[in-house]
Structures are given as structure tokens and as C-alpha cells.
Amino acid sequence: MKILAIETSCDETAAAIIEDGRKIITNIVASSAAMHEKTGGIIPEMAARQQVTSIIPVIDEALKGYSFDRDIDAIAITSGPGLIGSLLVGVESAKTLAMLSGKPIIPVNHVIAHLYANFLDTNDMPQFPALGLVVSGGHTEFFYLKSPKELKWLGGTIDDAAGEAFDKTARLLGLGFPGGPEISAKAKEFRIRNLVEGQGIKLPRPMMKDESLNFSFSGLKTAVHREVQRLKRKNELSEGWIQNISFEIEESITDVLVEKTLNAIEKFKVKSLLVGGGVAANRRLTEKFKLKAGNVNLHIPEPKLCTDNATYIGSYAAFNYFPLDWRKIEARPDLDVEV
Ligand code: KG4
Ligand code: ZN
């Protein structure tokens, strides 16, 4: 079965053809991130306008070499959560295709679907039960997966998400958007200069020792703000300090994510760990998981499948094949992840 999947929740316009939930046939992503770099963050109205311009060329490109009428069996669409203007573009386009073709259409929760990138183009299918960790721009959530069809929310961030922490602290340091890769690059420079951990500025690891399955990253942002203000007052916010603070931000976020995940693995006695979402593209996070997640099977998608794209939307829809009448599908910016 081939599914045409469409994803427009934020600043990426994406379409993909996925076969049997496991194989990527085509995968097209157009991003307006470069446009947002200038403003240091996403302006929803600008992102939505770019979605309108990109959606038809992106779907057309994803279908190249295939016939929508003959080759595509169903349509999968991100219905939420996300930015309303962006979501509407994908949702209404997908509904139009469904209305005209009569093909089944499946609405998909974008956040949960991130985990399904781990089922794509791999011979190493995760074993269940599994723990899912979604770390994206707006979400940091734990899920328990009894199987790819049976999933339960366990806990998540009570304020800023991990990606948001990267983006907001990058902004405080005057770095570009999205913040994750920018912070990571500066942290790497700090490591290359061979300064060992323990020197220079240290930042907190919020809620790391807390027993719950919740996260909080706003304290980290406040701590960075305080350090930046202190250095600015003394006119000392040099490249060296920016690299030091970036290093600590990356260490703090990855330490908290790894430590909490190890506790959850222990608690729920899972066989595999599935990580997904933009922050899963972080190399330091992968390094730490590889070092520490000893006796579970670790699954992290390749970086280009971590950040927003439509492939995992198609995979999720294949494993959770619940088509709806297109008239009943609507964009839901606040779609809940607590399932
Ligand atoms: O999943 P995603 O592409 O979009 C959302 O659904 O939010 O995640 C975007 C987030 C951004 O906050 C971005 O800074 C972060 O993922 N990100 C990274 C890296 N690449 C993207 N964070 C840390 N390291 C990276 N290499
Ligand atoms: Zn995402």
C-alpha cells in the first residue's frame, strides 16, 4: 500500500510517498527556516504564506514518476498540533485531493508520528514494548508503546521544550535560528579548544534528579539570561564565553534528557528506546545515549528524518490506519499529545 503523506505544521512544507509504512519512495521538504533566520524565530503569518506558495510544487515533486490516481492508495495528513495558518494549508490541500479522488484520508498527530521515523528504511525493526521520547521544537514527551498501534503518553515538559530551550538560549546569545544546530556548532568549537568540562561557566540541569517523567527547561533559559546579562554589563560577552555557554547548554539539555530516559527505561522495563523530533538530530545526544542506554535497543533516525518531514506521517498512518470522512477532518493547532 502506498500512502501520499503531507506535513505543514510549522515552517516546513513536506510531502512523501511511503510504502507499507516502512519504505520511503519519495521525500520532499521545502523549508522557510532561512527566511526566519533573519527574524531569529518563526513569524506564523510568514510561515503560512510560504506554505501556500510551496504546497503544490512540493506535492507535485513527491509524485514525480508516479500517478496519483493509479499508484496512491491513501492520503495521510498532519492535522495538528502546530501553527493554524500553516496547518490549514496542508489540511485543506489533502482534503481537496481526498474529495476529488475518493481516496481514504487519515489525520495524523505530528508529535506522536515523529517516533515512526524509526520504522522507515531499516531492517532493525524495534522490539516492543518500547519507550518513545519525542524531542522537538514545541514538545518533549515520553510515550509507552506496547506496539506500533498501542501507545500511551507518560509525561512531558511542564514549560519549555528541549528544542525551544535551544532556540531561546541561542537567541539570548545572538545566534541564528533554529538554535539547536547553532548551539551545537559553538559547543563543538569549545570542545576543540580542548577546555574540559568543569572549567568556566556551569549551568543547571533542571529536574534531572526528579523522579517524575516531567521536564522543565525554562530555568536553564533564565540561567543563560543571567550569565549573558552579567557578561554584557562587564562588556565581556566574547566569542570564547559564547562557546562556553553553548557547550554548557548542550551538555545540560542532553544530560537531563538522557538521565530521565534511563530512569523511565528502568521503570517500564522496555526492550527498545525510540527517539524522534528535531533535537534527536543532535550528535551529542546520540553519543550519550549510545554510551549509556546499554541494554535496550536504541533507535534514533538519521538526522534528516528527525527534523520535520512527511515520511513519518505516512508511516504512522500505515500502522494506525483509521481513515475519516474528509468532511470531518480539520486543522487542530492544539491537538493533544496526552493520549
Ligand atoms: O521536530 P522539529 O523539526 O519541529 C517541530 O516539530 O518542532 O524540531 C525543531 C527543533 C528546533 O527547536 C531546533 O532547534 C531543534 O529541533 N534541532 C536541534 C538540532 N536540529 C534541530 N536541536 C539540537 N541539535 C540539533 N542538531
Ligand atoms: Zn516536528
JSON list of C-alpha atoms and ligand atoms in Angstrom, two decimals, residues 7 9-12 42 81 110-111 114 134-139 161-168 177-184 250 253-254 276-285 303 305-309 312, ligand 1:
[
{"chain": "A", "resi": 7, "resn": "GLU", "atom": "CA", "xyz": [3.06, 17.73, 6.55]},
{"chain": "A", "resi": 9, "resn": "SER", "atom": "CA", "xyz": [2.62, 22.03, 10.79]},
{"chain": "A", "resi": 10, "resn": "CYS", "atom": "CA", "xyz": [5.25, 24.75, 11.05]},
{"chain": "A", "resi": 11, "resn": "ASP", "atom": "CA", "xyz": [7.88, 26.14, 8.67]},
{"chain": "A", "resi": 12, "resn": "GLU", "atom": "CA", "xyz": [8.43, 23.02, 6.54]},
{"chain": "A", "resi": 42, "resn": "ILE", "atom": "CA", "xyz": [9.21, 31.95, 13.18]},
{"chain": "A", "resi": 81, "resn": "PRO", "atom": "CA", "xyz": [-0.55, 20.30, 16.66]},
{"chain": "A", "resi": 110, "resn": "HIS", "atom": "CA", "xyz": [2.53, 15.19, 14.17]},
{"chain": "A", "resi": 111, "resn": "VAL", "atom": "CA", "xyz": [4.22, 14.91, 17.58]},
{"chain": "A", "resi": 114, "resn": "HIS", "atom": "CA", "xyz": [7.88, 11.64, 14.95]},
{"chain": "A", "resi": 134, "resn": "VAL", "atom": "CA", "xyz": [9.86, 12.97, 21.31]},
{"chain": "A", "resi": 135, "resn": "VAL", "atom": "CA", "xyz": [12.14, 16.00, 21.46]},
{"chain": "A", "resi": 136, "resn": "SER", "atom": "CA", "xyz": [11.01, 18.67, 19.05]},
{"chain": "A", "resi": 137, "resn": "GLY", "atom": "CA", "xyz": [10.70, 22.44, 18.91]},
{"chain": "A", "resi": 138, "resn": "GLY", "atom": "CA", "xyz": [7.46, 22.54, 20.86]},
{"chain": "A", "resi": 139, "resn": "HIS", "atom": "CA", "xyz": [7.40, 19.17, 22.64]},
{"chain": "A", "resi": 161, "resn": "ALA", "atom": "CA", "xyz": [10.50, 22.03, 25.29]},
{"chain": "A", "resi": 162, "resn": "ALA", "atom": "CA", "xyz": [14.09, 20.89, 24.64]},
{"chain": "A", "resi": 163, "resn": "GLY", "atom": "CA", "xyz": [14.13, 22.40, 21.13]},
{"chain": "A", "resi": 164, "resn": "GLU", "atom": "CA", "xyz": [12.59, 25.59, 22.45]},
{"chain": "A", "resi": 165, "resn": "ALA", "atom": "CA", "xyz": [15.36, 25.78, 25.07]},
{"chain": "A", "resi": 166, "resn": "PHE", "atom": "CA", "xyz": [17.96, 25.52, 22.30]},
{"chain": "A", "resi": 167, "resn": "ASP", "atom": "CA", "xyz": [16.15, 28.14, 20.20]},
{"chain": "A", "resi": 168, "resn": "LYS", "atom": "CA", "xyz": [15.57, 30.63, 23.04]},
{"chain": "A", "resi": 177, "resn": "PHE", "atom": "CA", "xyz": [17.61, 30.18, 14.09]},
{"chain": "A", "resi": 178, "resn": "PRO", "atom": "CA", "xyz": [16.99, 27.28, 14.52]},
{"chain": "A", "resi": 179, "resn": "GLY", "atom": "CA", "xyz": [19.08, 27.37, 17.67]},
{"chain": "A", "resi": 180, "resn": "GLY", "atom": "CA", "xyz": [19.90, 23.66, 18.07]},
{"chain": "A", "resi": 181, "resn": "PRO", "atom": "CA", "xyz": [22.46, 23.34, 15.28]},
{"chain": "A", "resi": 182, "resn": "GLU", "atom": "CA", "xyz": [23.89, 26.81, 16.09]},
{"chain": "A", "resi": 183, "resn": "ILE", "atom": "CA", "xyz": [24.47, 25.97, 19.77]},
{"chain": "A", "resi": 184, "resn": "SER", "atom": "CA", "xyz": [25.87, 22.61, 18.75]},
{"chain": "A", "resi": 250, "resn": "GLU", "atom": "CA", "xyz": [24.09, 21.36, 25.05]},
{"chain": "A", "resi": 253, "resn": "ILE", "atom": "CA", "xyz": [19.87, 19.56, 27.85]},
{"chain": "A", "resi": 254, "resn": "THR", "atom": "CA", "xyz": [21.40, 16.25, 26.78]},
{"chain": "A", "resi": 276, "resn": "GLY", "atom": "CA", "xyz": [12.31, 11.31, 17.45]},
{"chain": "A", "resi": 277, "resn": "GLY", "atom": "CA", "xyz": [11.89, 15.02, 16.70]},
{"chain": "A", "resi": 278, "resn": "GLY", "atom": "CA", "xyz": [14.33, 17.72, 15.62]},
{"chain": "A", "resi": 279, "resn": "VAL", "atom": "CA", "xyz": [16.52, 17.56, 18.75]},
{"chain": "A", "resi": 280, "resn": "ALA", "atom": "CA", "xyz": [17.11, 13.84, 18.05]},
{"chain": "A", "resi": 281, "resn": "ALA", "atom": "CA", "xyz": [19.37, 15.13, 15.25]},
{"chain": "A", "resi": 282, "resn": "ASN", "atom": "CA", "xyz": [21.76, 16.34, 17.97]},
{"chain": "A", "resi": 283, "resn": "ARG", "atom": "CA", "xyz": [25.01, 14.35, 17.80]},
{"chain": "A", "resi": 284, "resn": "ARG", "atom": "CA", "xyz": [25.91, 14.80, 21.44]},
{"chain": "A", "resi": 285, "resn": "LEU", "atom": "CA", "xyz": [22.54, 13.35, 22.45]},
{"chain": "A", "resi": 303, "resn": "PRO", "atom": "CA", "xyz": [19.18, 13.46, 11.13]},
{"chain": "A", "resi": 305, "resn": "LEU", "atom": "CA", "xyz": [14.31, 12.12, 9.28]},
{"chain": "A", "resi": 306, "resn": "CYS", "atom": "CA", "xyz": [14.41, 13.71, 12.76]},
{"chain": "A", "resi": 307, "resn": "THR", "atom": "CA", "xyz": [13.51, 17.22, 11.68]},
{"chain": "A", "resi": 308, "resn": "ASP", "atom": "CA", "xyz": [10.10, 17.87, 10.17]},
{"chain": "A", "resi": 309, "resn": "ASN", "atom": "CA", "xyz": [9.24, 15.93, 7.02]},
{"chain": "A", "resi": 312, "resn": "TYR", "atom": "CA", "xyz": [6.87, 9.53, 9.42]},
{"chain": "B", "resi": 1, "resn": "KG4", "atom": "O1", "xyz": [10.71, 18.35, 15.01]},
{"chain": "B", "resi": 1, "resn": "KG4", "atom": "P1", "xyz": [11.17, 19.68, 14.53]},
{"chain": "B", "resi": 1, "resn": "KG4", "atom": "O2", "xyz": [11.87, 19.75, 13.21]},
{"chain": "B", "resi": 1, "resn": "KG4", "atom": "O3", "xyz": [9.97, 20.69, 14.50]},
{"chain": "B", "resi": 1, "resn": "KG4", "atom": "C1", "xyz": [8.96, 20.67, 15.45]},
{"chain": "B", "resi": 1, "resn": "KG4", "atom": "O4", "xyz": [8.06, 19.80, 15.36]},
{"chain": "B", "resi": 1, "resn": "KG4", "atom": "O5", "xyz": [9.07, 21.49, 16.38]},
{"chain": "B", "resi": 1, "resn": "KG4", "atom": "O6", "xyz": [12.12, 20.27, 15.68]},
{"chain": "B", "resi": 1, "resn": "KG4", "atom": "C2", "xyz": [12.69, 21.54, 15.55]},
{"chain": "B", "resi": 1, "resn": "KG4", "atom": "C3", "xyz": [13.61, 21.75, 16.73]},
{"chain": "B", "resi": 1, "resn": "KG4", "atom": "C4", "xyz": [14.17, 23.16, 16.82]},
{"chain": "B", "resi": 1, "resn": "KG4", "atom": "O7", "xyz": [13.95, 23.63, 18.14]},
{"chain": "B", "resi": 1, "resn": "KG4", "atom": "C5", "xyz": [15.64, 23.01, 16.53]},
{"chain": "B", "resi": 1, "resn": "KG4", "atom": "O8", "xyz": [16.47, 23.94, 17.21]},
{"chain": "B", "resi": 1, "resn": "KG4", "atom": "C6", "xyz": [15.90, 21.60, 17.00]},
{"chain": "B", "resi": 1, "resn": "KG4", "atom": "O9", "xyz": [14.75, 20.88, 16.63]},
{"chain": "B", "resi": 1, "resn": "KG4", "atom": "N1", "xyz": [17.07, 20.99, 16.34]},
{"chain": "B", "resi": 1, "resn": "KG4", "atom": "C7", "xyz": [18.18, 20.63, 17.02]},
{"chain": "B", "resi": 1, "resn": "KG4", "atom": "C8", "xyz": [19.10, 20.13, 16.05]},
{"chain": "B", "resi": 1, "resn": "KG4", "atom": "N2", "xyz": [18.49, 20.20, 14.82]},
{"chain": "B", "resi": 1, "resn": "KG4", "atom": "C9", "xyz": [17.25, 20.73, 15.03]},
{"chain": "B", "resi": 1, "resn": "KG4", "atom": "N3", "xyz": [18.49, 20.71, 18.32]},
{"chain": "B", "resi": 1, "resn": "KG4", "atom": "C10", "xyz": [19.71, 20.29, 18.70]},
{"chain": "B", "resi": 1, "resn": "KG4", "atom": "N4", "xyz": [20.64, 19.82, 17.84]},
{"chain": "B", "resi": 1, "resn": "KG4", "atom": "C11", "xyz": [20.38, 19.72, 16.51]},
{"chain": "B", "resi": 1, "resn": "KG4", "atom": "N5", "xyz": [21.31, 19.24, 15.68]}
]
